[in-house]
Amino acid sequence: MSDQFVLETQGLVKEFKGFVAVDDVNLKVNRGHIHALIGPNGAGKTTVFNLLTKFLAPTRGKILFNGKDITPMKSAAIARMGVVRSFQISAVFPHMTALENVRIALQSFEGSSFHFWKSGGSLDRLNERCMELLDSVGLVEFADTLTVELAYGRKRALELATTLAMEPQLLLLDEPTQGMGGEDVDRVVELVRKAAEGRTVLMVEHNLGVVSKLCDRITVLSQGAVLTEGDYQSVSDDPRVREVYMGTESTSAEVTE
């Protein structure tokens, strides 16, 4: 495997009782790129993500990360290697503050998440890093705000901060703009662009306008298989892509997973 690829899949297949959800997917994600995985409803995008992070085991095929075969590894071990996923539904603790959420993520990363007998003061050394992470997503002024009180877009920003606390080499984003209005979408686009500095991002995204602004390369899935791959212009000009999006005239329109 070339050093240019952070992630590669070889003949990746997932079957559910005879139904082929992922069909011979060969994916190559370039180091330092923002790579999008797109496709219509039922195309297999989230299933591929679940395979990459070992929430599902592939039926056949290999997954390579930095040239190492991680196919037999468990999800926690993969995360420790630097493959970290941000979920489609915001995964933060609603009745803790923004700072407390980030601190829990840092404790988990350091392996001290279950040291409940330690005093809160002993964890203050983490606060400086917490504030740096909150600053990176524009949430410093909300450090002491309960998460449940944050607007939806800010909750997603907080989730990104907790994900970055794991110091990922490869950041997997599962529909980061789902359910957002225009202003929040624009904010998240900038957050993803900033989060991608110094790392690689693979994202499932339903909003092709977002994909056009962010992504270096795009893989289109249809019925579990790779339909085509390329930059945004070549993908959006491909008549097969227009066809799988139900004849939509403009591929910059928002489509639904």
Coordinates of C-alpha atoms in Angstrom, one line a residue, residues 9-184:
T9 CA -10.5 -1.2 1.7
Q10 CA -10.0 -4.2 -0.5
G11 CA -13.1 -6.1 -1.8
L12 CA -15.2 -5.1 1.2
V13 CA -18.4 -7.0 1.4
K14 CA -21.2 -7.1 4.0
E15 CA -24.1 -9.4 3.7
F16 CA -27.2 -9.7 5.9
K17 CA -29.0 -13.0 5.5
G18 CA -28.3 -13.1 1.8
F19 CA -28.8 -9.3 1.2
V20 CA -25.7 -7.6 0.0
A21 CA -25.5 -4.2 1.7
V22 CA -21.9 -3.5 0.8
D23 CA -20.7 -5.0 -2.5
D24 CA -16.9 -5.3 -3.3
V25 CA -16.1 -1.7 -2.2
N26 CA -12.5 -0.7 -2.9
L27 CA -11.9 2.6 -1.2
K28 CA -8.6 4.6 -1.1
V29 CA -8.5 7.7 1.1
N30 CA -5.5 10.0 0.4
R31 CA -3.6 11.3 3.4
G32 CA -4.5 14.9 4.2
H33 CA -7.7 14.9 2.0
I34 CA -11.3 15.5 2.9
H35 CA -13.0 12.6 1.2
A36 CA -16.8 12.3 0.9
L37 CA -18.9 9.1 0.7
I38 CA -22.2 10.0 -0.9
G39 CA -25.2 8.3 -2.5
P40 CA -29.0 8.0 -2.3
N41 CA -31.1 6.5 0.4
G42 CA -30.0 2.9 1.0
A43 CA -26.8 3.2 -0.9
G44 CA -24.8 1.6 2.0
K45 CA -22.9 4.7 3.2
T46 CA -23.5 4.2 6.9
T47 CA -22.9 0.5 6.7
V48 CA -19.5 1.2 5.2
F49 CA -18.8 3.5 8.1
N50 CA -19.9 0.8 10.6
L51 CA -17.5 -1.6 8.9
L52 CA -14.6 0.8 9.0
T53 CA -15.0 1.4 12.7
K54 CA -15.8 -2.3 13.4
F55 CA -19.3 -1.7 14.7
L56 CA -20.0 -4.3 12.1
A57 CA -17.7 -7.1 11.0
P58 CA -17.2 -7.5 7.2
T59 CA -18.4 -10.7 5.5
R60 CA -15.3 -10.5 3.3
G61 CA -12.5 -8.2 2.4
K62 CA -9.8 -6.2 4.2
I63 CA -9.5 -2.8 5.9
L64 CA -6.0 -1.2 6.0
F65 CA -5.0 1.8 8.1
N66 CA -1.6 3.2 7.4
G67 CA -0.8 -0.1 5.7
K68 CA -1.8 -2.2 8.7
D69 CA -4.6 -4.8 8.4
I70 CA -7.1 -3.7 11.0
T71 CA -9.9 -6.0 9.8
P72 CA -9.7 -8.3 12.9
M73 CA -9.4 -5.5 15.4
K74 CA -12.1 -4.3 17.7
S75 CA -13.6 -0.8 17.6
A76 CA -11.9 0.5 20.7
A77 CA -8.4 -0.6 19.5
I78 CA -9.0 1.1 16.1
A79 CA -10.0 4.3 17.9
R80 CA -6.8 4.2 20.0
M81 CA -4.8 3.9 16.7
G82 CA -6.3 7.1 15.5
V83 CA -9.5 6.2 13.6
V84 CA -12.2 8.2 15.4
R85 CA -15.9 8.6 14.4
S86 CA -18.3 11.4 15.1
F87 CA -21.8 10.0 15.1
Q88 CA -24.9 11.1 13.1
I89 CA -26.8 11.8 16.3
S90 CA -25.0 14.2 18.7
A91 CA -23.3 12.0 21.3
V92 CA -22.7 14.4 24.3
F93 CA -24.0 14.4 27.8
P94 CA -26.9 16.9 28.0
H95 CA -26.7 17.7 31.7
M96 CA -23.0 18.4 31.8
T97 CA -21.4 21.6 30.8
A98 CA -19.5 21.9 27.5
L99 CA -16.2 21.9 29.4
E100 CA -17.1 18.8 31.4
N101 CA -18.0 16.9 28.2
V102 CA -14.6 17.7 26.6
R103 CA -12.9 16.8 29.9
I104 CA -14.5 13.3 29.9
A105 CA -13.4 12.8 26.4
L106 CA -9.8 13.7 27.4
Q107 CA -10.0 11.4 30.4
S108 CA -11.1 8.6 28.2
F109 CA -8.3 9.2 25.8
E110 CA -5.8 9.2 28.6
G111 CA -7.2 6.0 30.1
S112 CA -8.3 7.7 33.4
S113 CA -12.1 7.8 32.7
F114 CA -12.9 5.5 35.6
H115 CA -10.8 7.1 38.3
F116 CA -13.8 8.5 40.1
W117 CA -12.0 8.5 43.5
K118 CA -9.8 11.3 42.3
S119 CA -10.8 14.8 43.4
G120 CA -12.1 17.2 40.8
G121 CA -9.1 19.4 41.5
S122 CA -6.7 16.8 40.3
L123 CA -8.3 17.0 36.8
D124 CA -7.8 20.7 36.5
R125 CA -4.6 20.1 34.5
L126 CA -6.9 19.0 31.7
N127 CA -8.8 22.3 31.7
E128 CA -6.3 24.2 29.6
R129 CA -6.5 21.6 26.8
C130 CA -10.3 21.6 27.2
M131 CA -10.4 25.3 26.6
E132 CA -8.1 24.9 23.6
L133 CA -10.5 22.4 22.1
L134 CA -13.5 24.5 22.8
D135 CA -11.8 27.5 21.3
S136 CA -11.1 25.4 18.1
V137 CA -14.8 25.0 17.6
G138 CA -15.9 28.5 18.8
L139 CA -17.3 27.5 22.1
V140 CA -15.1 29.1 24.7
E141 CA -17.9 31.5 25.9
F142 CA -20.1 28.4 26.4
A143 CA -17.6 26.4 28.5
D144 CA -19.8 26.6 31.6
T145 CA -23.1 26.2 29.8
L146 CA -25.1 23.0 30.2
T147 CA -25.1 21.1 26.9
V148 CA -28.9 20.8 26.9
E149 CA -29.1 24.6 26.7
L150 CA -26.9 24.8 23.6
A151 CA -28.4 25.4 20.2
Y152 CA -28.3 22.4 17.9
G153 CA -25.4 23.6 15.8
R154 CA -23.4 24.3 18.9
K155 CA -24.1 20.8 20.2
R156 CA -22.6 19.4 17.0
A157 CA -19.6 21.7 17.4
L158 CA -19.2 20.4 21.0
E159 CA -19.4 16.8 19.6
L160 CA -16.6 17.7 17.2
A161 CA -14.5 19.0 20.1
T162 CA -15.0 15.8 22.1
T163 CA -14.0 13.9 18.9
L164 CA -10.8 16.0 18.4
A165 CA -9.9 15.3 22.0
M166 CA -9.1 11.7 20.9
E167 CA -6.4 13.2 18.6
P168 CA -7.6 11.3 15.5
Q169 CA -5.4 10.8 12.4
L170 CA -8.5 9.8 10.5
L171 CA -11.7 11.6 11.4
L172 CA -14.9 9.9 10.3
L173 CA -17.9 12.3 10.2
D174 CA -21.3 10.8 9.8
E175 CA -23.6 13.5 8.3
P176 CA -22.3 16.5 10.2
T177 CA -24.8 18.9 8.8
Q178 CA -28.0 16.8 9.2
G179 CA -31.0 18.7 10.4
M180 CA -29.3 22.1 10.2
G181 CA -30.4 25.4 8.7
G182 CA -28.2 27.5 6.4
E183 CA -26.4 29.5 9.1
D184 CA -25.5 26.4 11.1

